[in-house]
C-alpha cells in the first residue's frame, strides 16, 4: 500500500491535513498572488512532505500568515514530523528555541522564500509517535517550556470548533491573529477541516486595506482578542457595510461585559453573531464558548464546554484561609477534561519522548457555575499577589478599573502592587481607586504611566514586559538626581542607556522612558528635536540619520568601526538656522536676502510629517500634535501680548494670532507675526482634518498621495482662483499653505519619482509668488530643493552646535527680534543682529523650561499630595 503524501510508516497523522484533496476545486487560500484551490493545496503539501523526507524529524517552523508557511505546517503534520511552531517576527525567540531543542530541520524565511535548513539527515531525538505540535504557552517568548500537542488534540479541537461555530464550506475567514498563537492556528485548522476558505493576510483590522480585502473576497468571519475590539472602535466598525459577515469570534482574554453586550447587540442588528470563547494553549485552543443568543443577557460568562469537553470545579478549601477576600459560594478552580487536553509540557528535548502525562487541565482560573448552567470566571488563582500580608487578585483590580473606563495591567510582589496605565490616564485617581479596592495603603500601590501598554503578538497583555518596564532599579538614581556628565563612547563601547534615559526624561518631561522608547514614540517634536540631537551627539559621539525613530536600546549599541567619522548636519536643521539669520539680517537690514520665512514653512510641513504622522493610534497622534501646538501658541502669545502693551503699532488681534483674519491691515507692524499665525493655522487645520477617522485612514494608506493632493488643492488659493480680498498676498495663510503641504509631501516621498514630482511642483509654483523679486523666489526654490533631495550636509562639530542652537531657537528669535533690533540697527547693524539672536536664544531657554515644568505645576496645583506626580515612577530602563 502506498502511503499518502509521503506519510511515514507506523506514524499517526492529522486527518484534516491528509484530506485536503477531498474538497476538490473549492477555494482554500486567498493570497496576494491569487487563489489556491484545495486540490492545488493538497499537491503542494504532498510535494513539501516529500521534501521533508521519510525519516521522522523535529521541524522548527517560523509561523506567518502566508501560503508557504501553511504548506510546510500541513506537510509536516501529514508526514508525521512534529512541528515546533515559533513566532516568525522574533529572531531572538528562534535562536533561543533552536539552542534549547536542537531541531533537526529549521524552516524560516530567506530572500522572500521559505528556506529549509536540514541540520541532520535523521533525528537527534526520540520522538513519541503521538507528538504532532509544540507551542509556547505564551505565544511570544522564547521560554523553553512548551506545550506538547498530539494529532488527536488537533483533530478533536478542530472538529469541536467547527461544530459549534457551524463552519461551512462557503465560509471565508480572514487571518487576524498570528499563526503561532493557538487561537490563530485554531482558525486555520477548523476551516481547513470543513473545506472553507482562508484569506491570508498580515494586515491589521485598523488598516483600511484589510476591509477592502475582506469585502472583495466575501469574508464571512474573523477572530479577535480584546485589543482587536479596541481597534474596531477606532476604525468605525459599527458603520461598516460587510454583507457577507456571519460571525465574529472573541477569545485571548476577558472582554469587558459591557463590550460583549455592545457587540452582541450590534451583531444582532447587522445580522451577524458574536461568539465569546475561552481557551488555553494547553487545551489546543478552545474549552468553552458562549452561544450568541446568550451573550447580551450573560456577557460576563464564558459559556458552556465545547463539544466533547467537560468542566468541574475543584474546591478551594485548601486555599480559602489565604484569601484576603473569599471568592464567594460555589467558586472553585476550573478544571477541564476533553480530547483536546495536551499530552503535557516539555522543558527539554528529553521530554519529547514522553507520551501523555496530563489527563485533565487545571486552568488556574477561579470560576462558578450559574443556575443557567453557564460558567463564569471570577478570578485567577495563579496571579494572586500577597502584598503586606494581603492576598490581592490583579485580575479583579483590572476589572474594577475597566469599569471606571481605565485599561490597566497589574502585577505585584511582596511590597507593592504595580498598575501600568496609558499616559492619558489620571494616575493619582487610579492609585486611590486601587488602594481603596484592595484595602492597601496608598504607599503600597505604584502607578506606572507608559506610552503604550505592551501586548504580545496575539494581542494579549504582555505581563512580562510590564514587570520589566516597571521594575524599580536598585542603583539607578531619579531623573532629577545630579550625575556627572557622560563621556562619549568609543567605537567599540556601548553607550550608557541610563544616561540616555535621563536625557529623554528631562527634555520630553516623561517618566515612562524605557530602553524600547523612541523620540517620536514619546511625543518628541521639532521644538525639542534639535536640542535632543545635539545632546545625544555629545553622549554618543555619533548620531544616525534616523535616530528619532530608533529605540534607546538601538542607540546604545556600539557603531561599526569606521576609518574616519565625518560630521554632518541635517538639512532641515541647517535650513532653520540659516533662514532665521537671513530673516533677521534682512529686516535690520544688514543685508537683503529674503525668502527665509517661506522656506521655514516648507520645513515646518516636513517636520510635521516626520514627528507627528507616526504609526501611533489616531488619538495618540492627535494628543501629541495638540501638545506641540500649545508649545508654539503659549510663548508666542505671551511675548506678543508684552509687545502690544509696551510698543505702538500692534492691535489686540495680534495677541490672539488673528491679525490676518480680523486685523485692520493698515500698518506694516500688524503683519510682523504672520508666520506664527500661518503656522498655527496650518497645524490646527491639519489636526482637525486627521481627527476624522476616514481621513486618518486615508493618510496612513497613502502617506505620499495624501499631502500631494492637499498641495494640489491648495493651488486654488495659492493663485487666488476664488477671488479673496488679499491685502498682502504672499503673507496670507490661505496662499502659502501649499508650501507646508509640499514640505509634508517631501518628508513622505520614498522614491525618486515622488521626489521629482515634489521638486517639479516647487519649481513650477514658486515663481510669481513675489512679483519682481526673483532673488526671493530663488531662495525659496533652492531651500525646498535641498529639503527634497539632500538629507544631510557635511559639517564640523562647532558648526553643528551653533546651527543647533539657532535652529532650536528659531521660533523665539523670530518672535523677539522685532522689538530688539531697532535698539541698535541705526548704530551697528551687526550688533543688532547679534543681540537679536542672543535675546531670542535667551527667551527660548526660559520658555522651554517653563513649558516643561508647566504640566507638572498644573497637576500639583490641581491635585493632592497623593496625585500623579507622587505616583509617577522614575524613568525605567529595563527591556
GROMACS .gro file of C-alpha atoms in nm, residues 373-646:
model
  274
  373UNK     CA    1  -2.563   2.610   3.351
  374UNK     CA    2  -2.313   2.871   3.230
  375UNK     CA    3  -1.963   2.904   3.369
  376UNK     CA    4  -1.821   3.237   3.482
  377UNK     CA    5  -1.454   3.307   3.553
  378UNK     CA    6  -1.429   3.531   3.860
  379UNK     CA    7  -1.054   3.541   3.923
  380UNK     CA    8  -0.716   3.388   3.865
  381UNK     CA    9  -0.557   3.185   4.143
  382UNK     CA   10  -0.208   3.179   3.996
  383UNK     CA   11  -0.183   3.557   3.957
  384UNK     CA   12  -0.260   3.636   4.321
  385UNK     CA   13  -0.003   3.864   4.483
  386UNK     CA   14   0.049   3.867   4.857
  387UNK     CA   15   0.122   4.229   4.950
  388UNK     CA   16   0.178   4.333   5.311
  389UNK     CA   17   0.011   4.008   5.416
  390UNK     CA   18  -0.300   4.062   5.200
  391UNK     CA   19  -0.373   3.838   4.903
  392UNK     CA   20  -0.465   4.057   4.604
  393UNK     CA   21  -0.613   3.942   4.273
  394UNK     CA   22  -0.465   4.161   3.994
  395UNK     CA   23  -0.734   4.047   3.752
  396UNK     CA   24  -1.002   4.175   3.988
  397UNK     CA   25  -0.819   4.508   4.007
  398UNK     CA   26  -0.804   4.526   3.627
  399UNK     CA   27  -1.176   4.452   3.602
  400UNK     CA   28  -1.256   4.724   3.860
  401UNK     CA   29  -1.051   4.982   3.671
  402UNK     CA   30  -1.212   4.876   3.345
  403UNK     CA   31  -1.550   4.962   3.498
  404UNK     CA   32  -1.409   5.311   3.554
  405UNK     CA   33  -1.301   5.334   3.191
  406UNK     CA   34  -0.932   5.265   3.259
  407UNK     CA   35  -0.739   4.989   3.084
  408UNK     CA   36  -0.459   4.868   3.312
  409UNK     CA   37  -0.222   4.576   3.356
  410UNK     CA   38  -0.146   4.481   3.716
  411UNK     CA   39   0.138   4.287   3.869
  412UNK     CA   40   0.298   4.284   4.211
  413UNK     CA   41   0.547   4.150   4.461
  414UNK     CA   42   0.568   4.128   4.839
  415UNK     CA   43   0.597   4.505   4.883
  416UNK     CA   44   0.370   4.675   4.632
  417UNK     CA   45   0.107   4.639   4.363
  418UNK     CA   46   0.216   4.785   4.031
  419UNK     CA   47  -0.052   4.921   3.800
  420UNK     CA   48   0.056   5.007   3.444
  421UNK     CA   49  -0.171   5.254   3.263
  422UNK     CA   50  -0.154   5.456   2.941
  423UNK     CA   51  -0.028   5.812   2.950
  424UNK     CA   52  -0.369   5.977   2.908
  425UNK     CA   53  -0.491   5.849   3.245
  426UNK     CA   54  -0.517   6.033   3.579
  427UNK     CA   55  -0.258   5.830   3.770
  428UNK     CA   56  -0.347   5.979   4.107
  429UNK     CA   57  -0.712   5.878   4.078
  430UNK     CA   58  -0.608   5.528   3.967
  431UNK     CA   59  -0.383   5.495   4.271
  432UNK     CA   60  -0.659   5.591   4.511
  433UNK     CA   61  -0.916   5.364   4.343
  434UNK     CA   62  -0.684   5.064   4.361
  435UNK     CA   63  -0.581   5.126   4.720
  436UNK     CA   64  -0.946   5.151   4.824
  437UNK     CA   65  -1.046   4.838   4.632
  438UNK     CA   66  -0.769   4.621   4.775
  439UNK     CA   67  -0.758   4.759   5.127
  440UNK     CA   68  -0.392   4.854   5.078
  441UNK     CA   69  -0.224   5.172   5.197
  442UNK     CA   70  -0.164   5.419   4.915
  443UNK     CA   71   0.212   5.380   4.956
  444UNK     CA   72   0.178   5.011   4.854
  445UNK     CA   73   0.029   5.098   4.515
  446UNK     CA   74   0.257   5.227   4.240
  447UNK     CA   75   0.105   5.355   3.918
  448UNK     CA   76   0.338   5.348   3.620
  449UNK     CA   77   0.242   5.559   3.322
  450UNK     CA   78   0.352   5.401   2.993
  451UNK     CA   79   0.327   5.543   2.643
  452UNK     CA   80   0.151   5.226   2.533
  453UNK     CA   81   0.052   4.916   2.725
  454UNK     CA   82   0.266   4.627   2.594
  455UNK     CA   83   0.095   4.339   2.422
  456UNK     CA   84   0.204   4.007   2.284
  457UNK     CA   85   0.181   3.938   1.911
  458UNK     CA   86  -0.151   3.773   1.989
  459UNK     CA   87  -0.285   4.097   2.135
  460UNK     CA   88  -0.285   3.964   2.492
  461UNK     CA   89  -0.135   4.170   2.776
  462UNK     CA   90   0.242   4.121   2.796
  463UNK     CA   91   0.286   4.098   3.174
  464UNK     CA   92   0.649   4.001   3.144
  465UNK     CA   93   0.730   4.329   2.969
  466UNK     CA   94   0.514   4.519   3.217
  467UNK     CA   95   0.720   4.377   3.503
  468UNK     CA   96   1.045   4.464   3.327
  469UNK     CA   97   0.942   4.818   3.241
  470UNK     CA   98   0.804   4.895   3.583
  471UNK     CA   99   1.070   4.727   3.795
  472UNK     CA  100   1.244   4.963   4.038
  473UNK     CA  101   1.617   4.962   3.957
  474UNK     CA  102   1.834   4.921   4.261
  475UNK     CA  103   2.111   5.158   4.164
  476UNK     CA  104   1.951   5.394   3.914
  477UNK     CA  105   1.901   5.741   4.059
  478UNK     CA  106   1.596   5.952   3.980
  479UNK     CA  107   1.597   6.154   3.664
  480UNK     CA  108   1.632   6.470   3.869
  481UNK     CA  109   1.936   6.345   4.056
  482UNK     CA  110   2.254   6.520   3.952
  483UNK     CA  111   2.513   6.298   3.793
  484UNK     CA  112   2.847   6.356   3.628
  485UNK     CA  113   2.836   6.421   3.254
  486UNK     CA  114   2.867   6.110   3.046
  487UNK     CA  115   3.160   6.070   2.813
  488UNK     CA  116   3.104   5.975   2.451
  489UNK     CA  117   3.170   5.603   2.399
  490UNK     CA  118   3.444   5.475   2.179
  491UNK     CA  119   3.385   5.291   1.852
  492UNK     CA  120   3.359   4.960   2.034
  493UNK     CA  121   3.193   5.063   2.361
  494UNK     CA  122   2.818   5.073   2.405
  495UNK     CA  123   2.657   5.393   2.530
  496UNK     CA  124   2.501   5.415   2.875
  497UNK     CA  125   2.124   5.355   2.850
  498UNK     CA  126   2.065   5.512   3.192
  499UNK     CA  127   2.222   5.838   3.077
  500UNK     CA  128   2.013   5.837   2.761
  501UNK     CA  129   1.702   5.762   2.963
  502UNK     CA  130   1.767   6.061   3.188
  503UNK     CA  131   1.813   6.280   2.884
  504UNK     CA  132   1.488   6.168   2.723
  505UNK     CA  133   1.301   6.211   3.053
  506UNK     CA  134   1.442   6.560   3.103
  507UNK     CA  135   1.382   6.701   2.755
  508UNK     CA  136   1.047   6.532   2.691
  509UNK     CA  137   0.923   6.552   3.053
  510UNK     CA  138   0.839   6.182   3.057
  511UNK     CA  139   0.871   5.939   3.344
  512UNK     CA  140   0.792   5.628   3.141
  513UNK     CA  141   1.115   5.604   2.946
  514UNK     CA  142   1.239   5.252   2.876
  515UNK     CA  143   1.505   5.104   2.652
  516UNK     CA  144   1.234   5.047   2.393
  517UNK     CA  145   1.135   5.414   2.384
  518UNK     CA  146   1.189   5.630   2.077
  519UNK     CA  147   1.195   6.007   2.044
  520UNK     CA  148   0.889   6.004   1.820
  521UNK     CA  149   0.708   5.747   2.033
  522UNK     CA  150   0.747   5.966   2.342
  523UNK     CA  151   0.587   6.261   2.166
  524UNK     CA  152   0.901   6.444   2.058
  525UNK     CA  153   0.852   6.721   1.805
  526UNK     CA  154   1.051   6.975   1.606
  527UNK     CA  155   1.068   7.217   1.902
  528UNK     CA  156   1.284   6.980   2.106
  529UNK     CA  157   1.432   6.776   1.821
  530UNK     CA  158   1.741   6.992   1.772
  531UNK     CA  159   1.827   7.015   2.142
  532UNK     CA  160   1.787   6.640   2.175
  533UNK     CA  161   2.003   6.570   1.870
  534UNK     CA  162   2.285   6.794   1.994
  535UNK     CA  163   2.290   6.646   2.342
  536UNK     CA  164   2.262   6.291   2.209
  537UNK     CA  165   2.558   6.352   1.983
  538UNK     CA  166   2.764   6.460   2.282
  539UNK     CA  167   2.662   6.144   2.468
  540UNK     CA  168   2.702   5.904   2.176
  541UNK     CA  169   2.982   6.056   1.976
  542UNK     CA  170   2.776   5.979   1.665
  543UNK     CA  171   2.414   6.019   1.558
  544UNK     CA  172   2.237   5.801   1.298
  545UNK     CA  173   2.021   5.982   1.045
  546UNK     CA  174   1.707   5.803   1.167
  547UNK     CA  175   1.787   5.834   1.538
  548UNK     CA  176   1.446   5.984   1.619
  549UNK     CA  177   1.284   5.651   1.518
  550UNK     CA  178   1.541   5.426   1.690
  551UNK     CA  179   1.493   5.289   2.039
  552UNK     CA  180   1.732   5.378   2.319
  553UNK     CA  181   1.843   5.016   2.308
  554UNK     CA  182   1.946   5.051   1.944
  555UNK     CA  183   2.116   5.386   2.002
  556UNK     CA  184   2.326   5.231   2.277
  557UNK     CA  185   2.469   4.961   2.053
  558UNK     CA  186   2.830   5.032   1.956
  559UNK     CA  187   2.864   5.152   1.597
  560UNK     CA  188   3.068   4.964   1.346
  561UNK     CA  189   3.426   5.082   1.345
  562UNK     CA  190   3.496   5.337   1.077
  563UNK     CA  191   3.829   5.461   0.942
  564UNK     CA  192   3.707   5.818   0.974
  565UNK     CA  193   3.390   5.971   1.109
  566UNK     CA  194   3.273   6.278   0.923
  567UNK     CA  195   3.036   6.520   1.089
  568UNK     CA  196   2.713   6.600   0.912
  569UNK     CA  197   2.427   6.840   0.978
  570UNK     CA  198   2.066   6.758   0.893
  571UNK     CA  199   1.942   6.971   0.608
  572UNK     CA  200   1.626   7.067   0.798
  573UNK     CA  201   1.833   7.192   1.092
  574UNK     CA  202   2.070   7.380   0.861
  575UNK     CA  203   1.779   7.547   0.680
  576UNK     CA  204   1.620   7.657   1.008
  577UNK     CA  205   1.948   7.808   1.127
  578UNK     CA  206   2.032   7.982   0.801
  579UNK     CA  207   1.676   8.102   0.742
  580UNK     CA  208   1.641   8.272   1.079
  581UNK     CA  209   1.971   8.456   1.030
  582UNK     CA  210   1.857   8.567   0.684
  583UNK     CA  211   1.522   8.681   0.820
  584UNK     CA  212   1.668   8.895   1.099
  585UNK     CA  213   1.957   9.025   0.890
  586UNK     CA  214   1.724   9.131   0.609
  587UNK     CA  215   1.484   9.305   0.848
  588UNK     CA  216   1.762   9.517   1.007
  589UNK     CA  217   1.878   9.538   0.718
  590UNK     CA  218   2.238   9.421   0.742
  591UNK     CA  219   2.191   9.255   0.404
  592UNK     CA  220   1.890   9.177   0.188
  593UNK     CA  221   1.841   8.804   0.122
  594UNK     CA  222   1.469   8.739   0.160
  595UNK     CA  223   1.262   8.421   0.137
  596UNK     CA  224   1.375   8.253   0.459
  597UNK     CA  225   1.032   8.256   0.624
  598UNK     CA  226   0.872   8.079   0.330
  599UNK     CA  227   1.146   7.815   0.337
  600UNK     CA  228   1.063   7.762   0.704
  601UNK     CA  229   0.700   7.691   0.611
  602UNK     CA  230   0.818   7.403   0.395
  603UNK     CA  231   1.047   7.282   0.675
  604UNK     CA  232   0.752   7.302   0.917
  605UNK     CA  233   0.547   7.071   0.692
  606UNK     CA  234   0.847   6.838   0.660
  607UNK     CA  235   0.888   6.816   1.039
  608UNK     CA  236   0.515   6.777   1.096
  609UNK     CA  237   0.518   6.466   0.879
  610UNK     CA  238   0.830   6.325   1.048
  611UNK     CA  239   0.734   6.376   1.411
  612UNK     CA  240   0.356   6.361   1.421
  613UNK     CA  241   0.242   6.130   1.141
  614UNK     CA  242   0.373   5.816   1.307
  615UNK     CA  243   0.218   5.469   1.325
  616UNK     CA  244   0.069   5.553   1.666
  617UNK     CA  245  -0.311   5.529   1.712
  618UNK     CA  246  -0.513   5.828   1.596
  619UNK     CA  247  -0.586   5.964   1.943
  620UNK     CA  248  -0.222   5.947   2.043
  621UNK     CA  249  -0.112   6.127   1.727
  622UNK     CA  250  -0.371   6.398   1.786
  623UNK     CA  251  -0.269   6.436   2.150
  624UNK     CA  252   0.096   6.483   2.058
  625UNK     CA  253   0.010   6.735   1.787
  626UNK     CA  254  -0.212   6.941   2.017
  627UNK     CA  255   0.071   6.939   2.271
  628UNK     CA  256   0.309   7.080   2.010
  629UNK     CA  257   0.059   7.345   1.903
  630UNK     CA  258   0.031   7.453   2.265
  631UNK     CA  259   0.410   7.478   2.288
  632UNK     CA  260   0.401   7.720   1.995
  633UNK     CA  261   0.099   7.927   2.099
  634UNK     CA  262   0.181   7.983   2.468
  635UNK     CA  263   0.524   8.152   2.432
  636UNK     CA  264   0.410   8.335   2.119
  637UNK     CA  265   0.102   8.484   2.281
  638UNK     CA  266   0.300   8.574   2.595
  639UNK     CA  267   0.562   8.772   2.400
  640UNK     CA  268   0.318   8.935   2.159
  641UNK     CA  269   0.096   9.045   2.448
  642UNK     CA  270   0.401   9.213   2.602
  643UNK     CA  271   0.477   9.380   2.269
  644UNK     CA  272   0.119   9.508   2.236
  645UNK     CA  273   0.130   9.655   2.586
  646UNK     CA  274   0.473   9.819   2.561
   0.00000   0.00000   0.00000
